[in-house]
Amino acid sequence: MENNTGKHRIQGLSFRSLADQFGTPLYIYDSARIISQISTLRSKVQDIKIKYAAKALTNLSILKLMRRHGVGVDVVSIQEAQIARLAGYESREIMFTPNSVSFDEIVAGVEMGLNINLDNLPMLEKFGAKYGNSYPCCLRLNPNIMAGGNYKISTGHSHSKFGINILQKESILNNIKRYNIQVNGLHIHTGSEILDLEVFQKMSDILFGLAEEFTDVNFLDFGGGIKVAYKAGEPVTDIEALGKMLSDARETFARKTGRKLELWMEPGKFLVSEAGYLLVRTNVVKETPAVTFVGVDSGLNQLVRPMMYDAYHEIVNVSNTSGEKKVYTVVGNVCETDTFGKDRELHEVHEGDLLVILNAGAYGYSMASNYNSRLRPAEVLIHEGVAKLIRKRDTLEQMLSGQIDVFE
Ligand code: LLP
């Protein structure tokens, strides 16, 4: 977000003009930021094959933008795979990493021609029995590492439901032998918001170590989890050091085995978090003896991260960018406690002021619901200086369209 001359703008467009044109609440994405994140990652991690974690922000236009820039995609459901196909992805560009799905969904993934990532032993056994060595698969492993911004987004520890535990290696190998399964990739996603490079180092040791035994493997997938800043100056994952570490490990492996493996990553937040803004309008400024609340026209049904993960999202008053600051608690309009930000210093807020909530690109709209029967916001992509509507605001008709009135 540019803030020259006190006016907050994206690619030259002011938040006020976007609110005038599209209304609020509004999700806004900056394509330039997404593109620059892609090139940053490529420049720091040599030869990286990026598979965008589509669940972070699943809009067709975003997927098309990713594809245009040579980014593959990671999906977690058949529907996400179908959306990726609609966005123009070829099946071989799609990694399918579901969890706790039925075998039927795996079969559907094979029928679509996706890269299949299996995350439990019963699935591996069924896969082997059905496909033998006629269709390759990747294995999602659980490395027994506790890492991630908070417990809910930590997926690589021994009590997490994700992945096949590496301590079950013998069972994996037995299945592979029994059914002659062709394992072409190994995958670990330890969680979201991994700051500690030690975690990636351990993943790398495990993956490259196992790749020596799994001789059909031609790619290693390090998942997502790159941490971005939610607050100015907050530490972020050192991707330069990460890149160096991965390249060194790959070279060492190649020297030792003569095999050059592809390196894959599946970032979600890194690519889209900072590119997204939730623009809201102040409905009311409510002073109580204890707190001054700013009540806005959005809520946890439209951005659940603060309430679900205690996530911090910066909030800026874009209608008043100078003068006195006061302390406010910014809340939503849902009939639940839905705090966007507690005790925030904002330039004095008046009814009608536009506030922007930052880092709303990842897991914002994609986790939104119609709770309280509110209409989900519209989504706008700012691309090459032009604001384009990429999803209309919900309508009441749309919200009711699946319902069947049995008392009619
Ligand atoms: N790959 C796999 C297999 C994943 O499960 C995920 C995220 C990613 C990649 C992308 O992770 P990222 O780069 O975005 O950290 N809703 C939560 C985050 C849940 C992440 C789920 N899996 C949040 O808003 O913090």
CSV table of C-alpha atoms and ligand atoms in Angstrom, one decimal:
chain,number,residue,atom,x,y,z
A,1,MET,CA,0.0,0.0,0.0
A,2,GLU,CA,1.5,3.3,-1.1
A,3,ASN,CA,1.1,6.1,1.4
A,4,ASN,CA,2.6,9.1,-0.3
A,5,THR,CA,1.0,12.4,0.4
A,6,GLY,CA,-1.1,10.9,3.1
A,7,LYS,CA,-3.5,9.2,0.7
A,8,HIS,CA,-3.6,5.4,0.8
A,9,ARG,CA,-3.5,4.0,-2.7
A,10,ILE,CA,-3.0,0.7,-4.5
A,11,GLN,CA,-1.5,1.1,-8.0
A,12,GLY,CA,-2.6,4.7,-7.9
A,13,LEU,CA,-6.2,4.0,-6.9
A,14,SER,CA,-7.5,5.4,-3.7
A,15,PHE,CA,-9.5,3.3,-1.2
A,16,ARG,CA,-12.1,6.0,-1.3
A,17,SER,CA,-12.6,5.7,-5.1
A,18,LEU,CA,-12.8,1.9,-4.7
A,19,ALA,CA,-15.4,2.2,-2.0
A,20,ASP,CA,-17.4,4.6,-4.2
A,21,GLN,CA,-17.2,2.3,-7.1
A,22,PHE,CA,-17.8,-1.1,-5.5
A,23,GLY,CA,-19.2,-0.4,-2.1
A,24,THR,CA,-18.1,-1.9,1.2
A,25,PRO,CA,-17.2,-4.3,2.7
A,26,LEU,CA,-14.8,-5.1,-0.1
A,27,TYR,CA,-11.9,-7.4,-0.6
A,28,ILE,CA,-9.2,-5.8,-2.7
A,29,TYR,CA,-6.2,-7.6,-4.2
A,30,ASP,CA,-3.1,-6.0,-5.6
A,31,SER,CA,-1.8,-8.1,-8.6
A,32,ALA,CA,1.6,-6.3,-8.5
A,33,ARG,CA,2.2,-7.5,-5.0
A,34,ILE,CA,1.4,-11.1,-5.9
A,35,ILE,CA,3.7,-10.9,-8.9
A,36,SER,CA,6.5,-9.4,-6.9
A,37,GLN,CA,6.2,-12.1,-4.3
A,38,ILE,CA,6.5,-14.8,-7.0
A,39,SER,CA,9.7,-13.2,-8.3
A,40,THR,CA,11.1,-12.7,-4.9
A,41,LEU,CA,10.6,-16.4,-4.1
A,42,ARG,CA,12.1,-17.4,-7.4
A,43,SER,CA,15.1,-15.2,-7.0
A,44,LYS,CA,15.9,-16.5,-3.5
A,45,VAL,CA,15.2,-20.2,-3.9
A,46,GLN,CA,17.0,-21.4,-7.0
A,47,ASP,CA,14.9,-23.7,-9.4
A,48,ILE,CA,11.9,-23.7,-7.1
A,49,LYS,CA,8.7,-25.1,-8.5
A,50,ILE,CA,5.9,-23.1,-6.9
A,51,LYS,CA,2.6,-24.8,-6.3
A,52,TYR,CA,0.3,-22.0,-5.0
A,53,ALA,CA,-1.9,-23.3,-2.1
A,54,ALA,CA,-5.2,-22.4,-3.7
A,55,LYS,CA,-7.1,-22.6,-0.4
A,56,ALA,CA,-5.6,-19.3,0.7
A,57,LEU,CA,-7.5,-17.4,-2.0
A,58,THR,CA,-9.4,-19.4,-4.5
A,59,ASN,CA,-10.8,-16.9,-6.9
A,60,LEU,CA,-10.5,-17.9,-10.6
A,61,SER,CA,-8.8,-14.7,-11.6
A,62,ILE,CA,-6.2,-15.1,-8.9
A,63,LEU,CA,-5.5,-18.7,-10.1
A,64,LYS,CA,-5.3,-17.4,-13.7
A,65,LEU,CA,-2.8,-14.7,-12.6
A,66,MET,CA,-0.7,-17.4,-10.9
A,67,ARG,CA,-0.8,-19.6,-13.9
A,68,ARG,CA,0.2,-16.7,-16.2
A,69,HIS,CA,3.3,-16.3,-14.1
A,70,GLY,CA,4.2,-20.0,-14.3
A,71,VAL,CA,3.0,-20.9,-10.9
A,72,GLY,CA,1.5,-24.4,-10.4
A,73,VAL,CA,-1.2,-25.1,-7.8
A,74,ASP,CA,-1.8,-27.2,-4.7
A,75,VAL,CA,-5.4,-28.2,-4.0
A,76,VAL,CA,-7.1,-30.0,-1.2
A,77,SER,CA,-10.4,-31.1,-2.6
A,78,ILE,CA,-11.8,-32.2,-5.9
A,79,GLN,CA,-13.7,-29.0,-6.1
A,80,GLU,CA,-10.5,-26.9,-5.8
A,81,ALA,CA,-9.0,-29.1,-8.5
A,82,GLN,CA,-12.0,-28.4,-10.7
A,83,ILE,CA,-11.7,-24.7,-10.1
A,84,ALA,CA,-8.0,-24.9,-11.0
A,85,ARG,CA,-8.9,-26.7,-14.2
A,86,LEU,CA,-11.5,-24.0,-15.0
A,87,ALA,CA,-8.7,-21.5,-14.4
A,88,GLY,CA,-6.8,-23.2,-17.2
A,89,TYR,CA,-4.5,-25.5,-15.2
A,90,GLU,CA,-3.6,-28.8,-16.8
A,91,SER,CA,-4.0,-31.7,-14.5
A,92,ARG,CA,-0.2,-32.4,-14.3
A,93,GLU,CA,0.3,-28.9,-12.9
A,94,ILE,CA,-2.0,-29.6,-10.0
A,95,MET,CA,-0.9,-31.3,-6.8
A,96,PHE,CA,-3.8,-32.9,-4.9
A,97,THR,CA,-3.1,-33.0,-1.1
A,98,PRO,CA,-6.4,-34.0,0.6
A,99,ASN,CA,-6.7,-35.1,4.2
A,100,SER,CA,-9.2,-37.6,5.7
A,101,VAL,CA,-11.0,-38.0,2.4
A,102,SER,CA,-12.6,-41.2,1.1
A,103,PHE,CA,-10.8,-43.4,-1.4
A,104,ASP,CA,-13.4,-42.4,-4.0
A,105,GLU,CA,-12.0,-38.8,-3.9
A,106,ILE,CA,-8.5,-40.1,-4.5
A,107,VAL,CA,-9.8,-42.2,-7.4
A,108,ALA,CA,-11.6,-39.0,-8.8
A,109,GLY,CA,-8.2,-37.3,-8.5
A,110,VAL,CA,-6.5,-40.1,-10.5
A,111,GLU,CA,-9.3,-39.9,-13.1
A,112,MET,CA,-8.6,-36.2,-13.5
A,113,GLY,CA,-4.9,-37.0,-13.9
A,114,LEU,CA,-3.7,-35.0,-10.8
A,115,ASN,CA,-0.5,-35.5,-8.9
A,116,ILE,CA,-1.7,-37.5,-5.9
A,117,ASN,CA,-0.4,-36.9,-2.5
A,118,LEU,CA,-1.4,-39.6,0.0
A,119,ASP,CA,-1.5,-38.8,3.7
A,120,ASN,CA,-2.3,-42.1,5.4
A,121,LEU,CA,-1.4,-45.8,5.3
A,122,PRO,CA,-4.9,-47.2,4.6
A,123,MET,CA,-5.0,-44.9,1.5
A,124,LEU,CA,-1.6,-46.0,0.4
A,125,GLU,CA,-2.6,-49.7,0.7
A,126,LYS,CA,-5.8,-49.1,-1.3
A,127,PHE,CA,-3.9,-47.0,-3.8
A,128,GLY,CA,-1.4,-49.8,-4.3
A,129,ALA,CA,-4.0,-52.5,-4.6
A,130,LYS,CA,-5.9,-50.6,-7.3
A,131,TYR,CA,-3.1,-49.0,-9.3
A,132,GLY,CA,0.1,-51.0,-8.6
A,133,ASN,CA,2.8,-49.2,-10.5
A,134,SER,CA,0.4,-47.8,-13.2
A,135,TYR,CA,0.0,-44.4,-11.5
A,136,PRO,CA,2.6,-42.7,-9.4
A,137,CYS,CA,1.9,-41.0,-6.0
A,138,CYS,CA,3.6,-38.7,-3.6
A,139,LEU,CA,3.6,-39.3,0.1
A,140,ARG,CA,2.8,-36.7,2.7
A,141,LEU,CA,4.9,-37.4,5.8
A,142,ASN,CA,4.5,-36.3,9.3
A,143,PRO,CA,8.0,-35.5,10.7
A,144,ASN,CA,7.1,-35.2,14.4
A,145,ILE,CA,8.1,-31.5,14.5
A,146,MET,CA,6.1,-29.0,16.4
A,147,ALA,CA,6.2,-25.8,14.4
A,148,GLY,CA,3.9,-23.0,13.2
A,149,GLY,CA,2.4,-19.7,14.3
A,150,ASN,CA,0.0,-21.4,16.8
A,151,TYR,CA,-1.2,-24.8,17.6
A,152,LYS,CA,-4.2,-24.7,15.3
A,153,ILE,CA,-2.0,-24.2,12.3
A,154,SER,CA,0.8,-26.6,13.3
A,155,THR,CA,0.5,-29.8,11.2
A,156,GLY,CA,3.8,-31.6,11.5
A,157,HIS,CA,3.7,-32.7,15.2
A,158,SER,CA,3.1,-36.2,16.5
A,159,HIS,CA,-0.5,-35.5,17.5
A,160,SER,CA,-1.5,-33.8,14.2
A,161,LYS,CA,-3.9,-35.7,11.9
A,162,PHE,CA,-1.8,-34.9,8.9
A,163,GLY,CA,0.7,-37.1,7.0
A,164,ILE,CA,2.1,-40.6,7.5
A,165,ASN,CA,4.3,-40.6,10.5
A,166,ILE,CA,8.0,-41.1,9.5
A,167,LEU,CA,8.2,-43.7,12.3
A,168,GLN,CA,5.9,-45.8,10.2
A,169,LYS,CA,8.5,-46.1,7.4
A,170,GLU,CA,8.6,-49.8,7.5
A,171,SER,CA,4.8,-50.0,6.8
A,172,ILE,CA,5.3,-47.6,3.9
A,173,LEU,CA,8.1,-49.7,2.5
A,174,ASN,CA,6.1,-52.9,2.9
A,175,ASN,CA,3.2,-51.4,0.9
A,176,ILE,CA,5.5,-50.1,-1.8
A,177,LYS,CA,7.1,-53.5,-2.1
A,178,ARG,CA,3.9,-55.5,-1.9
A,179,TYR,CA,2.1,-53.5,-4.6
A,180,ASN,CA,5.1,-52.2,-6.5
A,181,ILE,CA,3.9,-48.6,-5.9
A,182,GLN,CA,5.8,-45.9,-7.7
A,183,VAL,CA,6.5,-43.1,-5.2
A,184,ASN,CA,7.6,-40.1,-7.3
A,185,GLY,CA,7.6,-37.5,-4.6
A,186,LEU,CA,7.9,-36.9,-0.8
A,187,HIS,CA,6.1,-34.1,0.9
A,188,ILE,CA,6.1,-32.4,4.3
A,189,HIS,CA,4.0,-29.4,5.4
A,190,THR,CA,4.8,-28.7,9.0
A,191,GLY,CA,2.5,-25.8,9.5
A,192,SER,CA,1.8,-22.1,8.7
A,193,GLU,CA,4.1,-19.2,9.7
A,194,ILE,CA,7.4,-21.1,10.2
A,195,LEU,CA,10.0,-18.6,11.3
A,196,ASP,CA,12.6,-21.0,12.5
A,197,LEU,CA,14.9,-22.2,9.7
A,198,GLU,CA,15.9,-25.1,11.9
A,199,VAL,CA,12.5,-26.5,11.1
A,200,PHE,CA,13.1,-26.4,7.3
A,201,GLN,CA,16.6,-27.9,7.9
A,202,LYS,CA,15.0,-30.8,9.7
A,203,MET,CA,12.5,-31.3,7.0
A,204,SER,CA,15.3,-31.2,4.4
A,205,ASP,CA,17.3,-33.8,6.3
A,206,ILE,CA,14.3,-36.1,6.5
A,207,LEU,CA,13.2,-35.6,2.9
A,208,PHE,CA,16.6,-35.9,1.3
A,209,GLY,CA,17.5,-38.8,3.7
A,210,LEU,CA,14.4,-40.8,2.7
A,211,ALA,CA,14.9,-39.9,-1.0
A,212,GLU,CA,18.0,-42.1,-0.9
A,213,GLU,CA,15.8,-45.1,-0.1
A,214,PHE,CA,12.9,-44.1,-2.3
A,215,THR,CA,14.7,-44.4,-5.6
A,216,ASP,CA,11.7,-43.5,-7.8
A,217,VAL,CA,11.4,-40.1,-6.1
A,218,ASN,CA,12.1,-37.2,-8.5
A,219,PHE,CA,10.7,-34.2,-6.4
A,220,LEU,CA,10.6,-33.1,-2.8
A,221,ASP,CA,7.8,-30.8,-1.7
A,222,PHE,CA,8.5,-28.6,1.3
A,223,GLY,CA,4.9,-27.4,1.7
A,224,GLY,CA,3.9,-23.9,2.6
A,225,GLY,CA,4.5,-22.1,5.8
A,226,ILE,CA,6.7,-19.1,4.9
A,227,LYS,CA,6.0,-16.4,7.5
A,228,VAL,CA,5.1,-12.9,6.3
A,229,ALA,CA,4.8,-9.8,8.5
A,230,TYR,CA,1.4,-9.0,10.0
A,231,LYS,CA,2.9,-6.0,11.8
A,232,ALA,CA,5.4,-3.6,10.6
A,233,GLY,CA,8.9,-4.8,11.5
A,234,GLU,CA,7.8,-8.2,12.5
A,235,PRO,CA,10.3,-11.0,11.8
A,236,VAL,CA,9.7,-13.0,8.6
A,237,THR,CA,11.1,-16.3,7.3
A,238,ASP,CA,14.6,-15.7,5.9
A,239,ILE,CA,13.9,-17.1,2.4
A,240,GLU,CA,17.4,-16.3,1.2
A,241,ALA,CA,18.9,-18.5,3.8
A,242,LEU,CA,16.2,-21.1,3.2
A,243,GLY,CA,17.0,-21.0,-0.5
A,244,LYS,CA,20.7,-21.5,0.1
A,245,MET,CA,20.0,-24.4,2.5
A,246,LEU,CA,17.8,-26.2,0.0
A,247,SER,CA,20.2,-25.7,-2.9
A,248,ASP,CA,23.1,-27.0,-0.8
A,249,ALA,CA,21.1,-30.0,0.3
A,250,ARG,CA,20.1,-30.7,-3.3
A,251,GLU,CA,23.7,-30.4,-4.5
A,252,THR,CA,25.0,-32.7,-1.8
A,253,PHE,CA,22.3,-35.2,-2.6
A,254,ALA,CA,23.1,-35.0,-6.3
A,255,ARG,CA,26.8,-35.6,-5.7
A,256,LYS,CA,26.1,-38.5,-3.5
A,257,THR,CA,23.4,-40.3,-5.6
A,258,GLY,CA,23.7,-38.8,-9.1
A,259,ARG,CA,20.1,-37.8,-8.9
A,260,LYS,CA,19.0,-34.2,-9.3
A,261,LEU,CA,15.6,-33.7,-7.5
A,262,GLU,CA,13.0,-31.0,-8.2
A,263,LEU,CA,12.3,-28.8,-5.3
A,264,TRP,CA,8.6,-27.8,-4.8
A,265,MET,CA,7.0,-25.4,-2.3
A,266,GLU,CA,3.3,-24.6,-1.8
A,267,PRO,CA,3.1,-21.1,-0.4
A,268,GLY,CA,-0.3,-19.6,0.4
A,269,LYS,CA,0.2,-16.7,2.7
A,270,PHE,CA,3.6,-15.7,1.2
A,271,LEU,CA,2.0,-15.1,-2.2
A,272,VAL,CA,-1.3,-13.5,-1.3
A,273,SER,CA,-1.5,-12.4,2.3
A,274,GLU,CA,0.0,-8.9,2.0
A,275,ALA,CA,-1.6,-8.4,-1.4
A,276,GLY,CA,-5.1,-8.3,0.1
A,277,TYR,CA,-7.1,-5.7,1.9
A,278,LEU,CA,-10.5,-5.8,3.5
A,279,LEU,CA,-12.0,-2.4,3.2
A,280,VAL,CA,-14.8,-1.6,5.7
A,281,ARG,CA,-16.9,1.4,6.7
A,282,THR,CA,-17.5,2.6,10.2
A,283,ASN,CA,-21.1,2.2,11.2
A,284,VAL,CA,-20.8,3.6,14.7
A,285,VAL,CA,-18.3,5.0,17.2
A,286,LYS,CA,-19.6,3.8,20.5
A,287,GLU,CA,-18.1,5.1,23.8
A,288,THR,CA,-18.6,3.2,26.9
A,289,PRO,CA,-17.2,3.9,30.3
A,290,ALA,CA,-14.4,1.3,29.6
A,291,VAL,CA,-13.8,1.2,25.8
A,292,THR,CA,-14.4,3.2,22.7
A,293,PHE,CA,-15.6,0.8,20.0
A,294,VAL,CA,-15.5,1.3,16.3
A,295,GLY,CA,-18.3,-0.9,14.8
A,296,VAL,CA,-17.7,-1.6,11.1
A,297,ASP,CA,-19.8,-3.2,8.4
A,298,SER,CA,-18.0,-6.5,8.4
A,299,GLY,CA,-17.3,-9.2,10.9
A,300,LEU,CA,-15.8,-12.6,11.7
A,301,ASN,CA,-18.0,-14.0,9.0
A,302,GLN,CA,-15.9,-12.2,6.5
A,303,LEU,CA,-12.5,-12.3,8.1
A,304,VAL,CA,-12.3,-15.0,10.8
A,305,ARG,CA,-8.5,-15.0,11.5
A,306,PRO,CA,-8.5,-12.6,14.4
A,307,MET,CA,-11.1,-14.6,16.3
A,308,MET,CA,-10.1,-18.0,15.2
A,309,TYR,CA,-6.3,-17.7,15.6
A,310,ASP,CA,-6.0,-14.6,17.7
A,311,ALA,CA,-4.3,-13.3,14.5
A,312,TYR,CA,-3.1,-9.7,14.5
A,313,HIS,CA,-4.2,-7.6,11.4
A,314,GLU,CA,-3.1,-4.0,11.1
A,315,ILE,CA,-6.0,-1.6,10.8
A,316,VAL,CA,-5.7,1.8,9.2
A,317,ASN,CA,-8.1,4.7,9.0
A,318,VAL,CA,-7.9,5.7,5.4
A,319,SER,CA,-10.4,8.5,5.7
A,320,ASN,CA,-8.4,10.4,8.3
A,321,THR,CA,-4.7,10.0,7.8
A,322,SER,CA,-3.3,12.8,10.1
A,323,GLY,CA,-3.9,14.4,13.4
A,324,GLU,CA,-4.7,13.1,16.8
A,325,LYS,CA,-4.6,9.3,17.4
A,326,LYS,CA,-7.0,7.7,19.8
A,327,VAL,CA,-7.3,4.2,21.2
A,328,TYR,CA,-10.2,2.1,19.8
A,329,THR,CA,-11.3,-1.5,19.7
A,330,VAL,CA,-12.5,-2.3,16.2
A,331,VAL,CA,-15.4,-4.8,16.1
A,332,GLY,CA,-17.7,-6.3,13.5
A,333,ASN,CA,-21.4,-6.4,13.2
A,334,VAL,CA,-22.0,-10.1,13.9
A,335,CYS,CA,-24.0,-11.2,16.9
A,336,GLU,CA,-20.9,-12.7,18.5
A,337,THR,CA,-17.8,-11.2,20.0
A,338,ASP,CA,-16.0,-10.4,16.8
A,339,THR,CA,-13.1,-8.2,17.5
A,340,PHE,CA,-10.9,-7.2,14.5
A,341,GLY,CA,-8.4,-5.3,16.7
A,342,LYS,CA,-8.2,-4.5,20.4
A,343,ASP,CA,-6.8,-1.3,21.8
A,344,ARG,CA,-5.6,0.1,18.5
A,345,GLU,CA,-4.2,3.5,18.0
A,346,LEU,CA,-6.0,5.0,15.0
A,347,HIS,CA,-6.3,8.6,13.7
A,348,GLU,CA,-9.6,9.8,15.1
A,349,VAL,CA,-12.4,7.7,13.7
A,350,HIS,CA,-15.8,9.2,12.7
A,351,GLU,CA,-19.0,7.5,11.6
A,352,GLY,CA,-18.7,6.8,7.9
A,353,ASP,CA,-14.8,6.6,7.9
A,354,LEU,CA,-13.2,3.9,5.8
A,355,LEU,CA,-10.9,1.5,7.6
A,356,VAL,CA,-8.7,-0.9,5.8
A,357,ILE,CA,-7.6,-4.2,7.4
A,358,LEU,CA,-4.3,-5.4,6.1
A,359,ASN,CA,-3.0,-8.9,5.3
A,360,ALA,CA,-6.4,-10.0,4.3
A,361,GLY,CA,-5.4,-11.8,1.1
A,362,ALA,CA,-4.8,-15.2,2.6
A,363,TYR,CA,-7.6,-17.1,4.3
A,364,GLY,CA,-9.8,-14.1,4.3
A,365,TYR,CA,-12.5,-14.5,1.6
A,366,SER,CA,-11.8,-18.2,1.3
A,367,MET,CA,-12.9,-18.7,4.9
A,368,ALA,CA,-15.8,-16.4,4.8
A,369,SER,CA,-19.4,-17.5,5.4
A,370,ASN,CA,-22.9,-16.2,5.3
A,371,TYR,CA,-23.3,-16.4,9.1
A,372,ASN,CA,-25.9,-14.1,10.4
A,373,SER,CA,-27.3,-14.2,6.8
A,374,ARG,CA,-25.0,-11.5,5.8
A,375,LEU,CA,-23.9,-11.2,2.1
A,376,ARG,CA,-20.2,-12.0,1.5
A,377,PRO,CA,-18.3,-9.0,0.1
A,378,ALA,CA,-17.4,-8.4,-3.5
A,379,GLU,CA,-13.7,-9.0,-4.6
A,380,VAL,CA,-11.8,-6.7,-6.7
A,381,LEU,CA,-8.4,-7.2,-8.4
A,382,ILE,CA,-6.3,-4.2,-9.1
A,383,HIS,CA,-4.3,-5.1,-12.2
A,384,GLU,CA,-2.2,-2.9,-14.4
A,385,GLY,CA,-3.7,0.2,-12.7
A,386,VAL,CA,-7.3,-0.9,-13.3
A,387,ALA,CA,-9.8,-2.1,-10.7
A,388,LYS,CA,-11.6,-5.2,-11.9
A,389,LEU,CA,-14.5,-6.8,-10.2
A,390,ILE,CA,-13.6,-10.5,-9.8
A,391,ARG,CA,-16.6,-11.6,-7.7
A,392,LYS,CA,-19.9,-9.9,-7.2
A,393,ARG,CA,-21.2,-9.3,-3.7
A,394,ASP,CA,-23.6,-12.1,-2.6
A,395,THR,CA,-27.3,-11.5,-3.1
A,396,LEU,CA,-30.2,-12.7,-0.9
A,397,GLU,CA,-31.4,-14.8,-3.8
A,398,GLN,CA,-28.1,-16.6,-4.2
A,399,MET,CA,-27.9,-17.2,-0.4
A,400,LEU,CA,-31.4,-18.9,-0.5
A,401,SER,CA,-30.9,-20.6,-3.9
A,402,GLY,CA,-30.1,-24.0,-2.4
A,403,GLN,CA,-33.0,-24.0,0.1
A,404,ILE,CA,-36.1,-26.0,-0.5
A,405,ASP,CA,-39.3,-24.7,1.2
A,406,VAL,CA,-41.2,-27.8,2.2
A,407,PHE,CA,-44.1,-25.8,3.6
A,408,GLU,CA,-44.8,-23.9,0.4
B,1,LLP,N1,0.4,-26.9,1.8
B,1,LLP,C1,-0.4,-27.6,2.6
B,1,LLP,C2,-0.5,-29.0,2.4
B,1,LLP,C3,-1.2,-26.9,3.5
B,1,LLP,O1,-2.0,-27.6,4.3
B,1,LLP,C4,-1.1,-25.5,3.6
B,1,LLP,C5,-1.9,-24.7,4.5
B,1,LLP,C6,-0.2,-24.8,2.7
B,1,LLP,C7,0.5,-25.5,1.8
B,1,LLP,C8,-0.1,-23.3,2.7
B,1,LLP,O2,0.4,-22.8,3.9
B,1,LLP,P1,0.8,-21.2,4.0
B,1,LLP,O3,1.9,-21.0,3.1
B,1,LLP,O4,-0.4,-20.4,3.6
B,1,LLP,O5,1.1,-21.0,5.5
B,1,LLP,N2,-6.3,-20.7,7.8
B,1,LLP,C9,-5.0,-20.6,8.5
B,1,LLP,C10,-3.9,-21.3,7.8
B,1,LLP,C11,-4.2,-22.8,7.5
B,1,LLP,C12,-3.2,-23.3,6.6
B,1,LLP,C13,-3.7,-24.7,6.1
B,1,LLP,N3,-2.8,-25.3,5.3
B,1,LLP,C14,-4.7,-19.2,8.8
B,1,LLP,O6,-5.4,-18.3,8.3
B,1,LLP,O7,-3.7,-18.9,9.4
